[in-house]
Amino acid sequence: MFSVYVLYSKAFDKIYIGFSSDVEKRLASHNDECNTGWTSKYQPWKLVYTEACQTKTEAPARERQLKSSRGRDFIRRLLAD
């Protein structure tokens, strides 16, 4: 089982969208001080949304939807609540 997840950095008002088979482990790697990727600049990250996908094929498709303009609007509305 795979999950699409949305992380939010309140300090920088940044959103990160990804997918993983282990969301908690992935969140920990995004917040790890040894992380040298894009997400390292905007730590700490908070998990604000997850969505389960049945297959690995569905997960990146849903990730792309959430990265679209309409998907980001959906995420911003979640954050506003």
Tab-separated table of C-alpha atoms in Angstrom:
chain	number	residue	atom	x	y	z
A	1	MET	CA	0.000	0.000	0.000
A	2	PHE	CA	1.234	3.477	-0.863
A	3	SER	CA	0.161	6.841	0.463
A	4	VAL	CA	0.285	10.313	-0.989
A	5	TYR	CA	1.245	12.810	1.690
A	6	VAL	CA	1.365	16.556	2.147
A	7	LEU	CA	3.880	18.235	4.416
A	8	TYR	CA	3.684	21.821	5.569
A	9	SER	CA	6.416	24.109	6.859
A	10	LYS	CA	4.677	26.773	8.911
A	11	ALA	CA	7.884	28.778	9.384
A	12	PHE	CA	8.263	29.242	5.614
A	13	ASP	CA	4.646	28.694	4.460
A	14	LYS	CA	5.835	25.923	2.113
A	15	ILE	CA	4.009	22.796	0.950
A	16	TYR	CA	5.665	19.540	-0.106
A	17	ILE	CA	3.741	16.727	-1.801
A	18	GLY	CA	5.072	13.210	-2.227
A	19	PHE	CA	4.222	9.522	-1.976
A	20	SER	CA	5.687	6.655	-0.009
A	21	SER	CA	5.013	3.173	1.301
A	22	ASP	CA	6.015	4.368	4.802
A	23	VAL	CA	4.865	7.937	5.438
A	24	GLU	CA	6.128	8.182	9.026
A	25	LYS	CA	9.615	7.070	8.002
A	26	ARG	CA	9.546	9.493	5.068
A	27	LEU	CA	8.490	12.380	7.346
A	28	ALA	CA	11.385	11.559	9.651
A	29	SER	CA	13.816	11.655	6.713
A	30	HIS	CA	12.485	15.052	5.585
A	31	ASN	CA	13.032	16.399	9.113
A	32	ASP	CA	16.423	14.704	9.616
A	33	GLU	CA	19.238	17.204	10.111
A	34	CYS	CA	21.380	15.110	7.724
A	35	ASN	CA	18.870	15.717	4.913
A	36	THR	CA	20.562	17.677	2.107
A	37	GLY	CA	17.631	17.858	-0.324
A	38	TRP	CA	15.197	20.660	-1.097
A	39	THR	CA	13.156	19.981	2.035
A	40	SER	CA	16.169	20.535	4.323
A	41	LYS	CA	15.904	24.324	3.878
A	42	TYR	CA	12.344	24.483	5.205
A	43	GLN	CA	12.420	22.258	8.281
A	44	PRO	CA	10.554	21.463	10.435
A	45	TRP	CA	7.840	19.748	8.409
A	46	LYS	CA	4.445	18.717	9.736
A	47	LEU	CA	2.288	16.030	8.132
A	48	VAL	CA	-1.035	17.687	7.256
A	49	TYR	CA	-2.689	15.231	4.846
A	50	THR	CA	-2.434	11.602	3.734
A	51	GLU	CA	-4.396	9.611	1.215
A	52	ALA	CA	-4.092	5.858	0.694
A	53	CYS	CA	-3.611	4.420	-2.804
A	54	GLN	CA	-4.082	0.764	-3.668
A	55	THR	CA	-1.195	0.525	-6.145
A	56	LYS	CA	2.150	2.171	-6.831
A	57	THR	CA	0.724	3.356	-10.159
A	58	GLU	CA	-2.124	5.251	-8.479
A	59	ALA	CA	0.143	7.086	-6.027
A	60	PRO	CA	2.204	9.189	-8.486
A	61	ALA	CA	-0.938	9.942	-10.500
A	62	ARG	CA	-2.656	11.322	-7.386
A	63	GLU	CA	0.544	13.154	-6.423
A	64	ARG	CA	0.486	14.944	-9.809
A	65	GLN	CA	-3.164	15.886	-9.257
A	66	LEU	CA	-2.362	17.430	-5.884
A	67	LYS	CA	0.561	19.339	-7.409
A	68	SER	CA	-1.756	20.953	-9.948
A	69	SER	CA	-3.299	24.358	-9.401
A	70	ARG	CA	-6.595	22.817	-8.321
A	71	GLY	CA	-4.810	20.379	-5.990
A	72	ARG	CA	-2.811	23.133	-4.320
A	73	ASP	CA	-6.021	25.119	-3.836
A	74	PHE	CA	-7.498	22.040	-2.092
A	75	ILE	CA	-4.443	21.836	0.181
A	76	ARG	CA	-4.531	25.545	1.006
A	77	ARG	CA	-8.197	25.208	1.987
A	78	LEU	CA	-7.252	22.327	4.320
A	79	LEU	CA	-4.590	24.496	5.924
A	80	ALA	CA	-7.010	27.388	6.378
A	81	ASP	CA	-9.392	25.273	8.488
